[in-house]
């Protein structure tokens, strides 16, 4: 028989993947302020204190020693670095932050559509934190954020008001194809033919979404 000290492993430690499940449900439930407060408050990599965490903030840990552990110097330290369930939970959170829950939709007539409804806070565009990366701007002076859709298509959000983009669709899109042609779409949904090309990836060079 084996027993663990309080605050270690199954005896009152902090399991990273269980914490991340909680954070995932916050953003799924559209509790955006609460989600990002938890993230930036040190509950999630890379916003943890690296000294307290005791390892690279690029590494997920299986568990953290909690305040129940007898040695206070170990509180918050991560152990058993590996690809734990928290990695999968984080990828789900990333999708909801940058893409939304359901990018491909089918209308009442059976036509495919593509829409982006991100949950990107204003501070990801421009942050007053001195350690934050410098903001990027488009030719009109609007702050931008870029990510890769399906690991291939660069998508740039143009935030004209510099506000939180929480579960709102763009006002318009510019879709650039690999043959150099450009399609401009008004409204929040990209129609069927282009949506199908986005789903197949290879014909699309980039997408710009304007808010």
PDB file of C-alpha atoms in Angstrom:
ATOM      1  CA  UNK A   1       0.000   0.000   0.000  1.00  0.00           C
ATOM      2  CA  UNK A   2       1.169   3.517  -0.798  1.00  0.00           C
ATOM      3  CA  UNK A   3       0.197   6.963   0.477  1.00  0.00           C
ATOM      4  CA  UNK A   4       1.124  10.448  -0.746  1.00  0.00           C
ATOM      5  CA  UNK A   5       1.812  13.511   1.337  1.00  0.00           C
ATOM      6  CA  UNK A   6      -0.985  16.101   1.292  1.00  0.00           C
ATOM      7  CA  UNK A   7      -0.655  18.332  -1.786  1.00  0.00           C
ATOM      8  CA  UNK A   8       1.131  15.652  -3.823  1.00  0.00           C
ATOM      9  CA  UNK A   9      -0.317  13.607  -6.689  1.00  0.00           C
ATOM     10  CA  UNK A  10      -3.758  12.154  -5.861  1.00  0.00           C
ATOM     11  CA  UNK A  11      -3.709  13.646  -2.375  1.00  0.00           C
ATOM     12  CA  UNK A  12      -4.891  17.258  -2.870  1.00  0.00           C
ATOM     13  CA  UNK A  13      -2.448  18.325  -5.613  1.00  0.00           C
ATOM     14  CA  UNK A  14      -3.481  20.546  -8.548  1.00  0.00           C
ATOM     15  CA  UNK A  15      -3.957  18.466 -11.670  1.00  0.00           C
ATOM     16  CA  UNK A  16      -3.179  20.696 -14.653  1.00  0.00           C
ATOM     17  CA  UNK A  17      -5.584  19.012 -17.042  1.00  0.00           C
ATOM     18  CA  UNK A  18      -8.467  19.345 -14.575  1.00  0.00           C
ATOM     19  CA  UNK A  19      -7.753  23.050 -14.134  1.00  0.00           C
ATOM     20  CA  UNK A  20      -7.627  23.448 -17.897  1.00  0.00           C
ATOM     21  CA  UNK A  21     -10.958  21.646 -18.243  1.00  0.00           C
ATOM     22  CA  UNK A  22     -12.447  24.299 -15.968  1.00  0.00           C
ATOM     23  CA  UNK A  23     -10.915  27.127 -18.012  1.00  0.00           C
ATOM     24  CA  UNK A  24     -12.168  25.529 -21.228  1.00  0.00           C
ATOM     25  CA  UNK A  25     -15.720  25.458 -19.909  1.00  0.00           C
ATOM     26  CA  UNK A  26     -15.473  29.139 -18.954  1.00  0.00           C
ATOM     27  CA  UNK A  27     -14.757  30.175 -22.535  1.00  0.00           C
ATOM     28  CA  UNK A  28     -17.231  27.642 -23.932  1.00  0.00           C
ATOM     29  CA  UNK A  29     -19.834  29.232 -21.678  1.00  0.00           C
ATOM     30  CA  UNK A  30     -18.896  32.682 -23.075  1.00  0.00           C
ATOM     31  CA  UNK A  31     -17.622  33.855 -19.687  1.00  0.00           C
ATOM     32  CA  UNK A  32     -14.866  35.721 -21.473  1.00  0.00           C
ATOM     33  CA  UNK A  33     -13.867  38.158 -18.711  1.00  0.00           C
ATOM     34  CA  UNK A  34     -13.659  35.369 -16.157  1.00  0.00           C
ATOM     35  CA  UNK A  35     -11.661  33.195 -18.550  1.00  0.00           C
ATOM     36  CA  UNK A  36      -9.038  35.818 -19.365  1.00  0.00           C
ATOM     37  CA  UNK A  37      -8.829  36.956 -15.731  1.00  0.00           C
ATOM     38  CA  UNK A  38      -7.963  33.376 -14.798  1.00  0.00           C
ATOM     39  CA  UNK A  39      -5.464  33.136 -17.660  1.00  0.00           C
ATOM     40  CA  UNK A  40      -3.616  36.356 -16.879  1.00  0.00           C
ATOM     41  CA  UNK A  41      -3.902  35.827 -13.142  1.00  0.00           C
ATOM     42  CA  UNK A  42      -1.381  32.998 -13.329  1.00  0.00           C
ATOM     43  CA  UNK A  43      -3.686  30.037 -13.698  1.00  0.00           C
ATOM     44  CA  UNK A  44      -2.437  29.127 -17.142  1.00  0.00           C
ATOM     45  CA  UNK A  45       0.833  28.971 -19.017  1.00  0.00           C
ATOM     46  CA  UNK A  46       2.532  31.253 -20.015  1.00  0.00           C
ATOM     47  CA  UNK A  47       1.260  33.587 -17.266  1.00  0.00           C
ATOM     48  CA  UNK A  48       2.532  31.551 -14.334  1.00  0.00           C
ATOM     49  CA  UNK A  49       5.491  32.709 -12.252  1.00  0.00           C
ATOM     50  CA  UNK A  50       8.408  30.731 -13.776  1.00  0.00           C
ATOM     51  CA  UNK A  51      10.379  30.787 -10.524  1.00  0.00           C
ATOM     52  CA  UNK A  52       7.499  29.298  -8.580  1.00  0.00           C
ATOM     53  CA  UNK A  53       6.628  26.903 -11.405  1.00  0.00           C
ATOM     54  CA  UNK A  54      10.208  25.650 -11.418  1.00  0.00           C
ATOM     55  CA  UNK A  55      10.532  24.840 -15.114  1.00  0.00           C
ATOM     56  CA  UNK A  56      10.111  26.326 -18.576  1.00  0.00           C
ATOM     57  CA  UNK A  57       6.728  27.937 -19.186  1.00  0.00           C
ATOM     58  CA  UNK A  58       6.701  26.066 -22.498  1.00  0.00           C
ATOM     59  CA  UNK A  59       6.250  22.785 -20.616  1.00  0.00           C
ATOM     60  CA  UNK A  60       2.941  21.513 -19.291  1.00  0.00           C
ATOM     61  CA  UNK A  61       3.170  19.613 -16.013  1.00  0.00           C
ATOM     62  CA  UNK A  62       1.031  16.707 -14.945  1.00  0.00           C
ATOM     63  CA  UNK A  63       0.410  18.285 -11.535  1.00  0.00           C
ATOM     64  CA  UNK A  64       1.430  21.173  -9.277  1.00  0.00           C
ATOM     65  CA  UNK A  65       2.190  20.826  -5.587  1.00  0.00           C
ATOM     66  CA  UNK A  66      -0.624  22.624  -3.786  1.00  0.00           C
ATOM     67  CA  UNK A  67      -0.627  24.693  -0.590  1.00  0.00           C
ATOM     68  CA  UNK A  68      -1.485  21.505   1.303  1.00  0.00           C
ATOM     69  CA  UNK A  69       2.064  20.198   0.727  1.00  0.00           C
ATOM     70  CA  UNK A  70       4.181  20.388   3.932  1.00  0.00           C
ATOM     71  CA  UNK A  71       7.115  22.203   2.263  1.00  0.00           C
ATOM     72  CA  UNK A  72       6.046  25.784   1.359  1.00  0.00           C
ATOM     73  CA  UNK A  73       8.962  26.142  -1.078  1.00  0.00           C
ATOM     74  CA  UNK A  74       7.290  23.548  -3.309  1.00  0.00           C
ATOM     75  CA  UNK A  75       3.887  25.237  -3.527  1.00  0.00           C
ATOM     76  CA  UNK A  76       3.015  25.904  -7.178  1.00  0.00           C
ATOM     77  CA  UNK A  77       5.922  23.861  -8.547  1.00  0.00           C
ATOM     78  CA  UNK A  78       5.149  21.697 -11.571  1.00  0.00           C
ATOM     79  CA  UNK A  79       6.086  18.034 -11.712  1.00  0.00           C
ATOM     80  CA  UNK A  80       6.065  15.312 -14.382  1.00  0.00           C
ATOM     81  CA  UNK A  81       6.374  17.492 -17.471  1.00  0.00           C
ATOM     82  CA  UNK A  82       4.716  15.738 -20.381  1.00  0.00           C
ATOM     83  CA  UNK A  83       2.012  16.009 -23.024  1.00  0.00           C
ATOM     84  CA  UNK A  84      -0.778  15.737 -20.512  1.00  0.00           C
ATOM     85  CA  UNK A  85      -4.480  16.292 -21.101  1.00  0.00           C
ATOM     86  CA  UNK A  86      -3.889  20.004 -20.536  1.00  0.00           C
ATOM     87  CA  UNK A  87      -2.260  20.139 -23.979  1.00  0.00           C
ATOM     88  CA  UNK A  88      -5.461  18.969 -25.662  1.00  0.00           C
ATOM     89  CA  UNK A  89      -7.578  21.308 -23.536  1.00  0.00           C
ATOM     90  CA  UNK A  90      -5.346  24.235 -24.484  1.00  0.00           C
ATOM     91  CA  UNK A  91      -5.724  23.481 -28.197  1.00  0.00           C
ATOM     92  CA  UNK A  92      -9.503  23.563 -27.726  1.00  0.00           C
ATOM     93  CA  UNK A  93      -9.194  26.935 -25.965  1.00  0.00           C
ATOM     94  CA  UNK A  94      -6.942  28.239 -28.751  1.00  0.00           C
ATOM     95  CA  UNK A  95      -9.580  27.308 -31.333  1.00  0.00           C
ATOM     96  CA  UNK A  96     -12.313  29.156 -29.423  1.00  0.00           C
ATOM     97  CA  UNK A  97     -10.106  32.232 -28.934  1.00  0.00           C
ATOM     98  CA  UNK A  98      -9.042  32.628 -32.561  1.00  0.00           C
ATOM     99  CA  UNK A  99     -11.659  30.854 -34.663  1.00  0.00           C
ATOM    100  CA  UNK A 100     -14.862  30.275 -32.725  1.00  0.00           C
ATOM    101  CA  UNK A 101     -16.886  27.180 -31.971  1.00  0.00           C
ATOM    102  CA  UNK A 102     -18.354  26.437 -35.406  1.00  0.00           C
ATOM    103  CA  UNK A 103     -16.586  28.044 -38.389  1.00  0.00           C
ATOM    104  CA  UNK A 104     -18.369  25.956 -41.019  1.00  0.00           C
ATOM    105  CA  UNK A 105     -22.128  26.303 -41.148  1.00  0.00           C
ATOM    106  CA  UNK A 106     -24.921  25.112 -43.408  1.00  0.00           C
ATOM    107  CA  UNK A 107     -27.865  27.429 -44.069  1.00  0.00           C
ATOM    108  CA  UNK A 108     -31.529  26.462 -44.462  1.00  0.00           C
ATOM    109  CA  UNK A 109     -30.998  25.850 -48.174  1.00  0.00           C
ATOM    110  CA  UNK A 110     -28.132  23.442 -47.555  1.00  0.00           C
ATOM    111  CA  UNK A 111     -25.390  25.861 -48.622  1.00  0.00           C
ATOM    112  CA  UNK A 112     -22.022  25.753 -46.905  1.00  0.00           C
ATOM    113  CA  UNK A 113     -20.720  28.925 -45.288  1.00  0.00           C
ATOM    114  CA  UNK A 114     -17.634  29.954 -43.340  1.00  0.00           C
ATOM    115  CA  UNK A 115     -17.638  32.413 -40.438  1.00  0.00           C
ATOM    116  CA  UNK A 116     -15.166  33.531 -37.813  1.00  0.00           C
ATOM    117  CA  UNK A 117     -16.469  34.440 -34.347  1.00  0.00           C
ATOM    118  CA  UNK A 118     -13.350  34.813 -32.204  1.00  0.00           C
ATOM    119  CA  UNK A 119     -12.902  35.651 -28.539  1.00  0.00           C
ATOM    120  CA  UNK A 120      -9.821  37.863 -28.792  1.00  0.00           C
ATOM    121  CA  UNK A 121      -9.430  40.451 -26.001  1.00  0.00           C
ATOM    122  CA  UNK A 122      -8.217  43.975 -26.744  1.00  0.00           C
ATOM    123  CA  UNK A 123      -4.944  43.375 -24.886  1.00  0.00           C
ATOM    124  CA  UNK A 124      -3.922  40.739 -27.447  1.00  0.00           C
ATOM    125  CA  UNK A 125      -3.917  43.549 -30.022  1.00  0.00           C
ATOM    126  CA  UNK A 126      -2.235  46.168 -27.843  1.00  0.00           C
ATOM    127  CA  UNK A 127      -1.070  45.617 -24.285  1.00  0.00           C
ATOM    128  CA  UNK A 128       0.259  48.227 -21.849  1.00  0.00           C
ATOM    129  CA  UNK A 129       2.450  45.599 -20.169  1.00  0.00           C
ATOM    130  CA  UNK A 130       6.072  46.589 -20.756  1.00  0.00           C
ATOM    131  CA  UNK A 131       6.964  42.947 -21.401  1.00  0.00           C
ATOM    132  CA  UNK A 132       4.335  42.525 -24.106  1.00  0.00           C
ATOM    133  CA  UNK A 133       5.169  42.340 -27.791  1.00  0.00           C
ATOM    134  CA  UNK A 134       4.810  45.554 -29.777  1.00  0.00           C
ATOM    135  CA  UNK A 135       1.450  45.912 -31.546  1.00  0.00           C
ATOM    136  CA  UNK A 136       1.135  45.497 -35.302  1.00  0.00           C
ATOM    137  CA  UNK A 137      -0.885  47.814 -37.545  1.00  0.00           C
ATOM    138  CA  UNK A 138      -2.400  47.694 -41.004  1.00  0.00           C
ATOM    139  CA  UNK A 139      -2.068  50.436 -43.636  1.00  0.00           C
ATOM    140  CA  UNK A 140      -5.022  52.284 -42.082  1.00  0.00           C
ATOM    141  CA  UNK A 141      -3.496  52.313 -38.607  1.00  0.00           C
ATOM    142  CA  UNK A 142      -5.783  49.625 -37.158  1.00  0.00           C
ATOM    143  CA  UNK A 143      -4.260  47.158 -34.716  1.00  0.00           C
ATOM    144  CA  UNK A 144      -4.009  43.616 -36.034  1.00  0.00           C
ATOM    145  CA  UNK A 145      -3.533  40.046 -34.844  1.00  0.00           C
ATOM    146  CA  UNK A 146      -2.587  37.173 -37.151  1.00  0.00           C
ATOM    147  CA  UNK A 147      -2.862  33.414 -36.709  1.00  0.00           C
ATOM    148  CA  UNK A 148      -2.752  30.410 -39.032  1.00  0.00           C
ATOM    149  CA  UNK A 149      -5.950  28.600 -39.878  1.00  0.00           C
ATOM    150  CA  UNK A 150      -5.487  24.837 -40.289  1.00  0.00           C
ATOM    151  CA  UNK A 151      -1.720  25.471 -39.950  1.00  0.00           C
ATOM    152  CA  UNK A 152      -1.646  26.832 -43.535  1.00  0.00           C
ATOM    153  CA  UNK A 153      -3.794  29.930 -44.091  1.00  0.00           C
ATOM    154  CA  UNK A 154      -2.695  33.230 -42.470  1.00  0.00           C
ATOM    155  CA  UNK A 155      -5.753  35.009 -41.026  1.00  0.00           C
ATOM    156  CA  UNK A 156      -5.427  38.642 -39.925  1.00  0.00           C
ATOM    157  CA  UNK A 157      -7.964  40.391 -37.729  1.00  0.00           C
ATOM    158  CA  UNK A 158      -8.166  44.162 -38.266  1.00  0.00           C
ATOM    159  CA  UNK A 159      -9.597  45.772 -35.130  1.00  0.00           C
ATOM    160  CA  UNK A 160     -10.707  49.286 -36.115  1.00  0.00           C
ATOM    161  CA  UNK A 161     -11.978  50.165 -32.628  1.00  0.00           C
ATOM    162  CA  UNK A 162      -9.270  48.432 -30.613  1.00  0.00           C
ATOM    163  CA  UNK A 163     -11.906  46.712 -28.474  1.00  0.00           C
ATOM    164  CA  UNK A 164     -12.554  43.151 -27.326  1.00  0.00           C
ATOM    165  CA  UNK A 165     -13.722  40.885 -30.148  1.00  0.00           C
ATOM    166  CA  UNK A 166     -15.947  38.581 -28.130  1.00  0.00           C
ATOM    167  CA  UNK A 167     -18.210  36.273 -30.162  1.00  0.00           C
ATOM    168  CA  UNK A 168     -18.841  38.743 -32.973  1.00  0.00           C
ATOM    169  CA  UNK A 169     -18.470  38.108 -36.694  1.00  0.00           C
ATOM    170  CA  UNK A 170     -16.429  40.441 -38.938  1.00  0.00           C
ATOM    171  CA  UNK A 171     -18.070  43.256 -40.884  1.00  0.00           C
ATOM    172  CA  UNK A 172     -16.268  42.074 -44.028  1.00  0.00           C
ATOM    173  CA  UNK A 173     -13.571  39.775 -45.375  1.00  0.00           C
ATOM    174  CA  UNK A 174     -10.856  39.927 -48.006  1.00  0.00           C
ATOM    175  CA  UNK A 175      -9.873  36.476 -49.273  1.00  0.00           C
ATOM    176  CA  UNK A 176      -6.705  36.309 -51.361  1.00  0.00           C
ATOM    177  CA  UNK A 177      -6.287  33.221 -53.520  1.00  0.00           C
ATOM    178  CA  UNK A 178      -3.003  31.658 -54.572  1.00  0.00           C
ATOM    179  CA  UNK A 179      -3.541  32.709 -58.189  1.00  0.00           C
ATOM    180  CA  UNK A 180      -3.408  36.344 -57.014  1.00  0.00           C
ATOM    181  CA  UNK A 181      -7.120  37.080 -57.304  1.00  0.00           C
ATOM    182  CA  UNK A 182      -8.939  38.754 -54.420  1.00  0.00           C
ATOM    183  CA  UNK A 183     -12.502  38.240 -53.237  1.00  0.00           C
ATOM    184  CA  UNK A 184     -14.150  40.894 -51.048  1.00  0.00           C
ATOM    185  CA  UNK A 185     -17.149  39.779 -48.996  1.00  0.00           C
ATOM    186  CA  UNK A 186     -19.503  42.034 -47.059  1.00  0.00           C
ATOM    187  CA  UNK A 187     -21.043  40.590 -43.923  1.00  0.00           C
ATOM    188  CA  UNK A 188     -19.976  37.963 -41.457  1.00  0.00           C
ATOM    189  CA  UNK A 189     -20.326  34.808 -43.582  1.00  0.00           C
ATOM    190  CA  UNK A 190     -18.148  33.736 -46.507  1.00  0.00           C
ATOM    191  CA  UNK A 191     -20.392  32.034 -49.101  1.00  0.00           C
ATOM    192  CA  UNK A 192     -20.355  28.481 -50.349  1.00  0.00           C
ATOM    193  CA  UNK A 193     -17.758  28.380 -53.151  1.00  0.00           C
ATOM    194  CA  UNK A 194     -15.092  30.224 -51.171  1.00  0.00           C
ATOM    195  CA  UNK A 195     -16.019  28.375 -47.975  1.00  0.00           C
ATOM    196  CA  UNK A 196     -15.370  25.101 -49.762  1.00  0.00           C
ATOM    197  CA  UNK A 197     -11.970  26.336 -50.945  1.00  0.00           C
ATOM    198  CA  UNK A 198     -11.084  27.355 -47.379  1.00  0.00           C
ATOM    199  CA  UNK A 199     -12.093  23.915 -46.180  1.00  0.00           C
ATOM    200  CA  UNK A 200      -9.797  22.330 -48.790  1.00  0.00           C
ATOM    201  CA  UNK A 201      -6.993  24.753 -47.802  1.00  0.00           C
ATOM    202  CA  UNK A 202      -4.709  24.725 -50.826  1.00  0.00           C
ATOM    203  CA  UNK A 203      -6.347  27.411 -53.028  1.00  0.00           C
ATOM    204  CA  UNK A 204      -6.315  30.093 -50.309  1.00  0.00           C
ATOM    205  CA  UNK A 205      -3.303  32.348 -49.739  1.00  0.00           C
ATOM    206  CA  UNK A 206      -4.669  34.506 -46.895  1.00  0.00           C
ATOM    207  CA  UNK A 207      -7.803  35.839 -45.203  1.00  0.00           C
ATOM    208  CA  UNK A 208      -8.272  39.331 -43.767  1.00  0.00           C
ATOM    209  CA  UNK A 209     -11.235  39.905 -41.442  1.00  0.00           C
ATOM    210  CA  UNK A 210     -12.334  43.473 -40.683  1.00  0.00           C
ATOM    211  CA  UNK A 211     -14.133  44.413 -37.480  1.00  0.00           C
TER     212      UNK A 211
END
